[in-house]
């Protein structure tokens, strides 16, 4: 897991917190083609139903638009979405038939919907041959045109493998799928029915418009234009026998997809429930810590880690001082002269603000949490030592060997240390240092992975909205919601997959992403190994020193050496203070989870090594080379995601240690 942060940049945190995301929705489209008399065996949409199908499509799109506007206008949601007009986009391959008709109708609404095209060829070259809906106007107004490196069969027809990849990219880049389907199972590997099945497997809800008019809803004498096509909402969790039994209307489905979570989190039996919406608002309202907290909250943590790793050049602990500004540009979105640059600019526009915010505050709360942990585990032995010193001082006062005010002074120091322990713990828990660190880091890393997956037209399944609240971990519900709100705003990459682009991306994936993460993981591995070894070593030395002092005391007593006063005092101090600090070192090592961290890093390095070797075998000149490259990018995200999941699990069970 990459938790590095750049030093001071030019991006400051707004005084009033961060802007809310713009409300956006991406509607994917799949549909049968119109029936062609030249291919009588193909069961497709009947051209006689064009008017009624278009009328039904317009009704469905109007319901979607009304629901989006209602979510945006609701008072309870205003704090979570920007005031800017909602943006609804159609994601379509623009195949003749249902695909193209939905795009055409969406463009005629007010305001017109955006259009993102995903295809395997430059469709402007075929516009003149299209016999149905005019294609060129749609192609010309498209916001993005994502053109895959498809392959053709020997008869020059597009291969099933190409159609399947177009469908996969379609499903990665939409939030809900509209399907105009004749109800017949696909005869090939890429028909409309197959896309519906894939969508449900992806976790996407489907709005299914029956391609043929309903006999029950269309009495005799109705014109073809007035025919009614039944509309179904299909939930991803529906069982085959209840596929069409959803209780959602189209409007309710869209509201469920877009509305902020309503759940409450109860982290323990003793805590009050916390609203997920409150956590969302906390994230928006974050501000850079003041000068004192930036420079001193993690001073003990930073000093401790530098001390533990001082003799190893490969171990490089992370920075402990919190920068005064957010980091500049995310490392993998650097400016360059490569074909990726225009897409990097898009990433900077849509992803960088949320990434900067999450990355900065994840680092800040990590430092504050770990600093609090070090203070707590290191102050405890001091409190014990002061308690012992107070009793010794009282004894010496009774013997007339010490001023009467000394015990009171020691008691004051003891009270201050105890107060500091309670105050540090209470502040860390009240401000939720531990939880905010884990949540913000989870969001930052997911956005990091999306940064290189998006360049290949891919994404993460986290962007799917579970329609049943119980299916989503309430602890990460707000993180997932913000991630989805960010992703929905991003258009499909405006790119054509040709050799130059794929070569540039392959180098980017190999050298920037995989090699960069390997270097980071190697640093984490050595830092964890060295720190763990030294913590255990110092702890053993402290306990061994205690044993030696006590053993020496026994020997001297047996030999009748008259040094009891000073030696007894020294032995008493060592018997109390040394084991206390030894236990503190053990507690510190346990809370850091260093063995697990080094093991995870080593495992992730091995996985990234295999991916790096796979990248070296890619031939970008082959048809559909983007599939193999995209799979390697997905494997990279999975390897890093597994490390992130393991890290989160390890630290969820290691909260701020309680005083005691």
XYZ file of C-alpha atoms in Angstrom:
660
model
C 0.000 0.000 0.000
C 1.466 3.326 -1.092
C 1.193 5.900 1.666
C 3.846 8.336 0.514
C 3.058 12.021 0.240
C 4.842 14.799 -1.600
C 6.188 17.726 0.349
C 4.703 21.211 0.282
C 3.011 22.079 -2.981
C 0.731 24.816 -4.253
C -2.660 23.334 -3.456
C -4.083 24.717 -0.231
C -7.078 23.466 1.699
C -10.099 25.775 1.392
C -11.066 27.578 4.593
C -14.609 26.220 4.403
C -13.719 22.640 3.559
C -13.789 20.819 0.267
C -16.431 21.149 -2.449
C -19.024 18.448 -2.753
C -18.950 16.244 -5.859
C -21.060 17.156 -8.866
C -24.111 14.906 -9.149
C -23.635 12.674 -12.193
C -25.064 9.460 -13.590
C -23.766 7.246 -16.405
C -26.436 5.230 -18.217
C -25.178 2.363 -20.353
C -27.172 1.073 -23.327
C -27.451 -2.289 -25.056
C -30.140 -3.402 -27.464
C -31.114 -5.662 -30.302
C -30.657 -4.510 -33.874
C -33.576 -3.917 -36.206
C -34.831 -6.955 -38.039
C -33.179 -7.413 -41.432
C -35.214 -9.323 -44.061
C -31.936 -10.468 -45.552
C -31.209 -12.396 -42.327
C -34.569 -14.101 -41.607
C -33.137 -16.462 -39.011
C -32.106 -13.576 -36.727
C -34.801 -12.620 -34.221
C -34.481 -8.837 -33.739
C -36.549 -5.734 -33.077
C -39.463 -5.220 -35.445
C -39.054 -1.918 -37.378
C -42.855 -1.555 -37.204
C -42.463 -0.908 -33.446
C -39.977 1.945 -33.865
C -42.459 4.589 -32.765
C -43.663 2.752 -29.665
C -40.129 1.756 -28.650
C -38.960 5.355 -28.975
C -41.949 6.525 -26.939
C -41.107 4.027 -24.158
C -37.438 5.006 -24.211
C -38.379 8.675 -23.856
C -40.605 7.845 -20.895
C -37.830 5.861 -19.156
C -35.219 8.562 -19.758
C -37.614 11.222 -18.480
C -38.159 9.206 -15.288
C -34.393 8.900 -14.837
C -33.914 12.628 -15.369
C -36.727 13.529 -12.971
C -35.298 11.244 -10.286
C -31.783 12.689 -10.676
C -33.162 16.216 -10.355
C -35.235 15.232 -7.319
C -32.174 13.805 -5.558
C -30.246 16.977 -6.362
C -33.045 19.273 -5.152
C -33.759 17.411 -1.895
C -32.795 19.529 1.116
C -31.286 16.539 2.898
C -28.850 15.965 -0.007
C -27.768 19.542 -0.725
C -24.746 19.404 1.537
C -23.472 16.295 -0.258
C -23.735 17.463 -3.871
C -22.462 20.560 -5.626
C -24.990 23.191 -6.724
C -23.959 22.683 -10.339
C -26.603 21.197 -12.648
C -26.528 17.364 -12.573
C -24.763 15.695 -15.485
C -26.352 12.611 -17.047
C -24.506 10.763 -19.767
C -25.330 7.939 -22.136
C -22.602 5.348 -22.718
C -23.336 3.550 -25.973
C -21.593 1.581 -28.739
C -24.028 3.337 -31.154
C -24.890 0.076 -32.892
C -27.938 0.429 -35.135
C -31.091 -0.436 -33.275
C -31.735 0.098 -29.584
C -28.245 1.460 -28.805
C -28.496 4.302 -31.250
C -32.136 5.104 -30.572
C -31.523 5.667 -26.840
C -28.581 7.965 -27.630
C -30.712 9.916 -30.101
C -33.610 10.354 -27.664
C -31.246 11.377 -24.813
C -29.770 14.068 -27.041
C -33.221 15.539 -27.686
C -34.070 16.013 -23.990
C -33.702 19.326 -22.175
C -30.992 19.649 -21.101
C -29.421 17.235 -23.579
C -27.532 14.330 -22.055
C -23.826 13.874 -22.647
C -22.794 11.036 -24.968
C -19.768 8.749 -24.528
C -19.170 6.248 -27.330
C -17.404 2.897 -26.886
C -16.710 1.060 -30.101
C -14.108 -0.932 -32.023
C -13.900 1.273 -35.103
C -14.140 4.890 -36.172
C -17.890 5.039 -36.786
C -17.662 8.292 -38.730
C -16.390 6.180 -41.610
C -19.671 4.218 -41.759
C -22.182 7.015 -41.256
C -23.054 7.320 -44.935
C -24.018 3.655 -45.115
C -26.395 3.723 -42.175
C -30.015 3.134 -43.252
C -31.742 4.035 -39.979
C -30.940 6.778 -37.454
C -28.407 9.300 -38.733
C -25.126 8.342 -37.087
C -22.826 11.226 -37.907
C -24.614 13.875 -35.771
C -24.341 11.582 -32.734
C -20.686 10.847 -33.414
C -19.923 14.548 -33.828
C -21.533 15.623 -30.532
C -20.014 12.801 -28.475
C -18.078 13.992 -25.438
C -15.679 11.023 -25.660
C -14.964 8.383 -28.285
C -13.285 5.273 -26.895
C -12.102 3.136 -29.835
C -10.762 -0.357 -29.087
C -8.162 -2.216 -31.146
C -10.667 -4.750 -32.473
C -10.146 -7.702 -34.771
C -12.128 -8.942 -37.758
C -13.037 -12.369 -39.043
C -11.918 -13.660 -42.432
C -15.124 -12.278 -43.981
C -14.281 -8.773 -42.591
C -17.051 -8.954 -39.980
C -16.249 -7.888 -36.426
C -15.293 -10.860 -34.236
C -17.269 -11.986 -31.202
C -14.183 -11.369 -29.042
C -14.225 -7.709 -30.111
C -17.942 -7.360 -29.343
C -17.344 -8.896 -25.923
C -14.574 -6.386 -25.160
C -16.770 -3.485 -26.240
C -19.465 -4.783 -23.883
C -16.966 -5.199 -21.040
C -15.794 -1.582 -21.379
C -19.420 -0.471 -21.540
C -20.189 -2.188 -18.241
C -17.061 -0.815 -16.553
C -18.144 2.720 -17.400
C -21.816 2.918 -16.449
C -23.895 2.893 -13.273
C -27.111 1.426 -14.656
C -27.837 -0.389 -17.917
C -30.827 0.116 -20.219
C -31.497 -2.954 -22.340
C -33.973 -3.060 -25.256
C -34.273 -6.798 -25.700
C -36.471 -9.161 -27.657
C -36.334 -11.697 -24.802
C -34.482 -14.367 -26.752
C -31.257 -15.792 -25.399
C -28.221 -14.813 -27.471
C -27.134 -17.065 -30.275
C -23.535 -15.867 -30.009
C -21.161 -14.781 -27.247
C -22.027 -11.085 -27.349
C -25.794 -10.659 -27.804
C -28.037 -8.369 -25.779
C -29.148 -11.173 -23.483
C -25.520 -11.991 -22.764
C -24.779 -8.347 -21.918
C -27.676 -8.330 -19.435
C -26.251 -11.426 -17.716
C -22.805 -9.820 -17.598
C -24.254 -6.612 -16.161
C -25.918 -8.483 -13.314
C -22.657 -10.337 -12.637
C -20.889 -6.947 -12.553
C -23.385 -5.792 -9.913
C -25.205 -3.405 -12.244
C -28.994 -2.959 -12.080
C -30.725 -3.301 -15.446
C -33.732 -1.391 -16.812
C -35.146 -3.892 -19.280
C -37.506 -2.630 -22.005
C -39.301 -5.443 -23.770
C -38.641 -5.264 -27.498
C -42.132 -6.508 -28.407
C -45.316 -4.719 -27.254
C -47.144 -6.373 -24.391
C -50.276 -8.197 -25.554
C -52.031 -7.519 -22.244
C -51.246 -3.801 -22.278
C -52.213 -3.263 -25.921
C -55.897 -3.855 -26.709
C -56.965 -4.463 -30.277
C -57.316 -1.305 -32.336
C -54.348 0.540 -30.808
C -51.966 2.001 -33.367
C -48.392 0.763 -33.458
C -47.215 4.123 -32.103
C -49.514 3.810 -29.067
C -48.352 0.289 -28.226
C -46.959 -0.195 -24.721
C -43.653 -1.933 -24.046
C -43.338 -3.319 -20.511
C -40.409 -1.970 -18.474
C -38.737 -4.084 -15.774
C -36.120 -3.213 -13.163
C -33.756 -6.147 -12.595
C -31.685 -6.142 -9.423
C -28.222 -7.783 -9.451
C -29.120 -9.805 -6.358
C -32.311 -11.243 -7.897
C -32.547 -15.018 -8.202
C -33.354 -16.447 -11.668
C -36.925 -17.326 -10.696
C -37.549 -13.778 -9.392
C -35.593 -11.880 -12.011
C -38.521 -9.649 -13.008
C -40.075 -9.324 -9.534
C -38.253 -6.172 -8.365
C -40.294 -3.765 -6.255
C -38.287 -0.770 -7.513
C -39.646 1.667 -10.067
C -37.145 3.334 -12.409
C -37.232 6.515 -10.331
C -36.752 4.662 -7.045
C -33.816 2.745 -8.502
C -32.038 5.938 -9.569
C -32.691 7.565 -6.190
C -31.185 4.541 -4.469
C -28.102 4.716 -6.684
C -27.452 8.404 -6.043
C -28.691 9.259 -2.561
C -26.072 9.372 0.226
C -26.208 6.396 2.628
C -28.889 6.492 5.315
C -27.258 3.909 7.591
C -25.987 4.445 11.121
C -22.826 2.785 12.435
C -22.555 1.398 15.964
C -18.898 0.522 16.455
C -19.415 -0.983 19.891
C -22.200 -1.629 22.381
C -21.064 1.348 24.437
C -21.039 3.957 21.651
C -23.870 5.931 20.170
C -24.678 5.175 16.522
C -22.845 7.406 14.034
C -24.570 8.563 10.860
C -22.768 7.662 7.640
C -23.814 11.071 6.360
C -22.052 12.669 9.333
C -18.830 10.907 8.315
C -19.254 12.238 4.783
C -19.652 15.745 6.162
C -16.562 15.296 8.360
C -14.496 14.494 5.278
C -15.759 17.557 3.430
C -15.047 19.774 6.446
C -11.443 18.677 7.078
C -8.852 21.416 7.513
C -5.065 21.373 7.645
C -3.906 21.002 11.304
C -2.406 24.042 12.993
C 1.338 24.668 13.169
C 1.792 22.925 16.519
C 0.021 19.732 15.470
C 1.793 19.659 12.095
C 5.228 19.846 13.659
C 4.917 18.076 17.006
C 2.027 15.633 16.946
C 4.210 12.992 15.368
C 7.614 14.064 16.686
C 7.932 11.107 19.050
C 6.719 8.700 16.365
C 9.184 10.049 13.808
C 12.056 10.080 16.282
C 11.289 6.541 17.382
C 11.212 5.149 13.825
C 14.386 6.979 12.805
C 16.137 5.628 15.893
C 14.948 2.084 15.186
C 16.083 2.156 11.546
C 19.170 4.368 11.829
C 21.683 1.680 10.837
C 19.948 0.353 7.713
C 20.180 2.263 4.428
C 17.249 0.363 2.853
C 14.875 1.181 5.707
C 13.342 4.602 5.160
C 10.475 5.454 7.519
C 7.779 7.765 6.178
C 7.852 11.464 6.911
C 6.494 12.326 10.354
C 5.903 16.074 9.918
C 2.534 16.953 8.375
C 2.987 19.350 5.421
C 1.356 22.778 5.526
C -0.264 22.201 2.112
C -1.697 19.366 0.130
C 0.684 17.433 -2.087
C 1.120 18.608 -5.658
C 0.354 16.240 -8.525
C -0.148 12.551 -7.883
C 3.044 10.758 -8.924
C 1.480 8.709 -11.740
C -0.235 11.716 -13.302
C 2.978 13.492 -14.193
C 3.151 15.782 -17.186
C 4.878 14.188 -20.166
C 5.035 14.222 -23.937
C 3.541 10.737 -24.243
C 0.176 9.926 -25.865
C -1.172 9.586 -22.314
C -0.759 13.278 -21.510
C -4.223 14.457 -22.577
C -5.773 11.695 -20.456
C -3.522 12.607 -17.528
C -4.982 16.087 -17.770
C -8.469 14.580 -17.504
C -7.397 12.606 -14.439
C -5.971 15.731 -12.858
C -9.278 17.492 -13.426
C -11.577 14.809 -12.034
C -9.564 12.632 -9.643
C -6.781 14.748 -8.248
C -8.835 16.967 -5.875
C -10.371 13.989 -4.061
C -7.109 12.038 -4.148
C -5.110 14.948 -2.733
C -7.598 15.445 0.046
C -7.806 11.757 0.995
C -4.048 11.183 0.702
C -3.128 14.265 2.711
C -5.495 13.582 5.599
C -4.729 9.859 5.622
C -1.083 10.804 6.172
C -1.999 13.446 8.731
C -4.199 11.123 10.797
C -1.712 8.277 10.477
C 0.951 10.487 12.032
C -1.405 11.746 14.734
C -2.662 8.245 15.569
C 0.812 6.740 15.725
C 2.149 9.728 17.631
C -0.644 9.288 20.185
C 0.155 5.588 20.427
C 3.838 6.253 21.159
C 2.989 8.875 23.775
C 0.576 6.490 25.500
C 2.885 3.468 25.608
C 5.930 5.511 26.619
C 4.258 7.669 29.282
C 2.870 4.662 31.156
C 6.297 3.533 32.520
C 7.010 7.122 33.581
C 3.766 7.174 35.547
C 4.753 3.947 37.323
C 8.272 5.244 37.991
C 6.919 8.492 39.440
C 4.526 6.568 41.676
C 7.449 4.530 43.009
C 9.595 7.671 43.376
C 6.844 9.332 45.392
C 6.717 6.452 47.864
C 10.513 6.429 48.159
C 10.530 10.194 48.741
C 7.966 9.855 51.545
C 10.134 7.189 53.178
C 13.204 9.393 52.924
C 11.280 12.342 54.374
C 10.397 10.203 57.395
C 14.093 9.417 57.806
C 14.903 13.115 57.617
C 16.985 12.684 54.453
C 14.762 14.715 52.093
C 12.890 18.004 52.008
C 9.189 17.642 52.829
C 8.108 19.372 49.598
C 9.745 16.814 47.299
C 6.987 14.127 47.575
C 4.369 16.748 46.697
C 6.397 17.864 43.681
C 6.769 14.267 42.488
C 3.052 13.714 43.048
C 2.294 16.768 40.919
C 4.427 15.400 38.095
C 2.717 12.024 38.413
C -0.712 13.662 38.210
C 0.376 15.625 35.125
C 1.604 12.450 33.423
C -1.644 10.625 34.233
C -3.648 13.602 33.016
C -1.611 13.646 29.795
C -2.277 9.925 29.229
C -6.028 10.332 29.702
C -6.124 13.542 27.648
C -4.139 12.072 24.730
C -6.285 8.948 24.655
C -9.572 10.865 24.935
C -8.548 13.325 22.232
C -7.452 10.540 19.855
C -10.711 8.645 20.355
C -12.942 11.711 20.176
C -11.268 12.944 16.981
C -11.253 9.386 15.590
C -7.594 9.474 14.507
C -7.515 5.720 13.944
C -10.762 5.458 11.992
C -10.099 8.525 9.866
C -6.636 7.266 8.972
C -8.002 3.911 7.791
C -10.988 5.398 5.933
C -9.056 8.165 4.174
C -6.261 5.817 3.171
C -8.804 3.361 1.750
C -10.328 6.131 -0.376
C -6.954 7.473 -1.527
C -5.683 4.074 -2.636
C -8.861 3.231 -4.523
C -8.552 6.501 -6.410
C -4.890 5.706 -7.051
C -5.776 2.348 -8.640
C -8.522 3.940 -10.709
C -5.941 6.370 -12.090
C -4.247 3.643 -14.129
C -7.251 1.374 -14.714
C -9.285 4.189 -16.273
C -6.636 4.718 -18.946
C -7.587 1.274 -20.280
C -11.319 1.894 -19.927
C -11.580 -0.250 -16.811
C -12.579 0.328 -13.225
C -13.314 -1.243 -9.866
C -16.340 -3.212 -8.713
C -16.439 -0.923 -5.657
C -18.186 1.591 -7.891
C -21.288 -0.642 -7.937
C -24.047 0.392 -5.547
C -25.443 -2.476 -3.453
C -29.224 -2.038 -3.571
C -29.494 -3.863 -0.237
C -27.763 -1.957 2.561
C -26.772 -5.174 4.338
C -24.536 -6.073 1.397
C -22.154 -3.177 2.127
C -19.854 -2.770 5.103
C -21.330 0.176 6.998
C -17.859 1.165 8.201
C -16.797 1.901 4.613
C -20.191 3.014 3.275
C -19.244 6.682 3.186
C -15.876 5.886 1.522
C -17.591 3.847 -1.168
C -20.206 6.538 -1.707
C -17.615 9.305 -2.181
C -15.604 7.054 -4.487
C -18.672 6.328 -6.610
C -19.667 10.000 -6.681
C -16.174 10.850 -7.946
C -16.114 8.059 -10.541
C -19.551 8.892 -11.984
C -18.309 12.321 -13.008
C -15.428 10.979 -15.137
C -16.130 10.585 -18.865
C -15.013 7.556 -20.839
C -11.379 8.009 -22.018
C -11.283 9.879 -25.311
C -8.724 7.676 -27.046
C -8.135 5.222 -29.861
C -6.144 2.122 -28.981
C -3.345 2.016 -31.507
C 0.230 0.795 -31.146
C 1.700 4.134 -30.033
C -0.812 4.528 -27.209
C -0.513 0.903 -26.059
C 3.301 1.133 -26.094
C 3.177 4.290 -23.964
C 0.709 2.721 -21.532
C 2.767 -0.476 -21.245
C 5.860 1.555 -20.303
C 3.757 3.633 -17.891
C 2.323 0.532 -16.207
C 5.686 -1.217 -15.981
C 7.924 1.688 -14.945
C 5.625 4.070 -13.092
C 3.064 1.825 -11.455
C 4.524 -1.654 -10.956
C 8.178 -0.645 -10.499
C 7.176 2.304 -8.332
C 5.022 0.165 -6.070
C 7.735 -2.512 -5.859
C 10.244 0.112 -4.713
C 7.780 1.377 -2.132
C 6.964 -2.135 -0.903
C 10.679 -2.913 -0.646
C 11.141 0.151 1.539
C 8.196 -0.878 3.713
C 9.529 -4.430 3.983
C 13.005 -3.372 5.154
C 11.655 -0.685 7.470
C 9.263 -3.127 9.147
C 11.919 -5.855 9.392
C 14.562 -3.593 10.928
C 12.155 -1.798 13.269
C 10.665 -5.086 14.496
C 14.096 -6.600 15.072
C 15.365 -3.575 16.996
C 12.214 -3.240 19.087
C 12.501 -6.855 20.200
C 16.239 -6.431 20.761
C 15.869 -3.336 22.950
C 13.035 -4.946 24.863
C 15.146 -8.030 25.570
C 18.055 -5.840 26.638
C 15.894 -3.965 29.120
C 14.618 -7.170 30.701
C 18.141 -8.607 30.690
C 19.476 -5.479 32.384
C 16.847 -5.849 35.101
C 17.892 -9.454 35.652
C 21.579 -8.495 35.869
C 20.927 -5.724 38.420
C 18.848 -8.020 40.617
C 21.384 -10.851 40.282
C 24.231 -8.441 41.174
C 22.301 -7.250 44.203
C 21.838 -10.816 45.450
C 25.539 -11.609 44.988
C 26.628 -8.469 46.816
C 24.282 -9.181 49.709
C 25.596 -12.732 49.960
C 29.173 -11.396 49.985
C 28.182 -8.894 52.685
C 29.290 -5.910 50.609
C 27.978 -2.779 52.335
C 26.624 -0.803 49.378
C 23.000 -1.476 50.121
C 21.700 2.096 50.056
C 22.723 3.124 46.565
C 22.554 -0.368 45.091
C 19.132 -1.053 46.561
C 17.867 2.177 45.061
C 19.414 1.362 41.680
C 17.972 -2.147 41.709
C 14.523 -0.852 42.655
C 14.599 1.675 39.833
C 15.748 -0.862 37.264
C 13.212 -3.461 38.453
C 10.374 -1.000 37.877
C 11.444 1.242 35.009
C 13.293 -1.206 32.753
C 10.505 -3.830 32.541
C 8.022 -0.995 32.074
C 9.855 0.324 29.042
C 10.413 -3.214 27.810
C 6.673 -3.805 27.924
C 6.153 -0.453 26.195
C 8.432 -1.540 23.351
C 6.459 -4.781 23.059
C 3.168 -2.859 23.001
C 4.561 -0.481 20.400
C 5.685 -3.381 18.185
C 2.320 -5.102 18.556
C 0.342 -1.972 17.702
C 2.446 -1.319 14.603
C 1.836 -4.825 13.275
C 5.371 -4.929 11.886
C 5.636 -8.699 11.211
C 2.367 -8.684 9.257
C 3.464 -5.572 7.397
C 6.756 -7.087 6.236
C 5.039 -10.363 5.264
C 2.380 -8.544 3.207
C 4.974 -6.380 1.506
C 7.084 -9.395 0.579
C 4.037 -11.188 -0.836
C 2.981 -8.118 -2.838
C 6.491 -7.702 -4.251
C 6.327 -11.317 -5.497
C 2.957 -10.693 -7.176
C 4.224 -7.483 -8.799
C 7.321 -9.332 -10.035
C 5.107 -11.800 -11.908
C 3.071 -8.943 -13.399
C 6.227 -7.143 -14.493
C 7.401 -10.268 -16.313
C 3.991 -10.571 -17.971
C 4.195 -6.982 -19.208
C 7.462 -7.840 -20.922
C 5.713 -10.456 -23.092
C 2.988 -8.132 -24.434
C 2.942 -7.530 -28.205
C 1.121 -4.270 -28.751
C 0.927 -4.751 -32.532
C -1.498 -7.669 -32.238
C -5.279 -7.272 -32.479
C -6.962 -6.886 -29.088
C -3.570 -6.449 -27.413
C -5.392 -4.038 -25.096
C -7.178 -6.992 -23.520
C -3.949 -8.540 -22.232
C -2.578 -5.169 -21.146
C -5.842 -4.328 -19.382
C -5.796 -7.697 -17.618
C -2.272 -6.969 -16.346
C -3.438 -3.570 -15.098
C -6.358 -5.282 -13.364
C -3.977 -7.815 -11.784
C -1.819 -4.942 -10.545
C -4.840 -3.296 -8.945
C -5.858 -6.647 -7.417
C -2.390 -7.248 -5.939
C -2.296 -3.758 -4.449
C -5.924 -4.104 -3.341
C -5.140 -7.369 -1.526
C -2.315 -5.621 0.289
C -4.661 -2.743 1.141
C -7.325 -5.139 2.428
C -4.789 -7.003 4.567
C -3.419 -3.734 5.911
C -6.900 -2.518 6.816
C -7.815 -5.774 8.570
C -4.542 -5.724 10.538
C -5.063 -2.186 11.759
C -8.794 -2.413 12.410
C -7.899 -4.688 15.335
C -5.192 -2.276 16.518
C -6.994 0.883 17.659
C -5.508 3.533 19.925
C -4.306 1.597 23.032
C -6.343 2.265 26.150
C -4.591 3.555 29.278
C -4.028 0.861 31.804
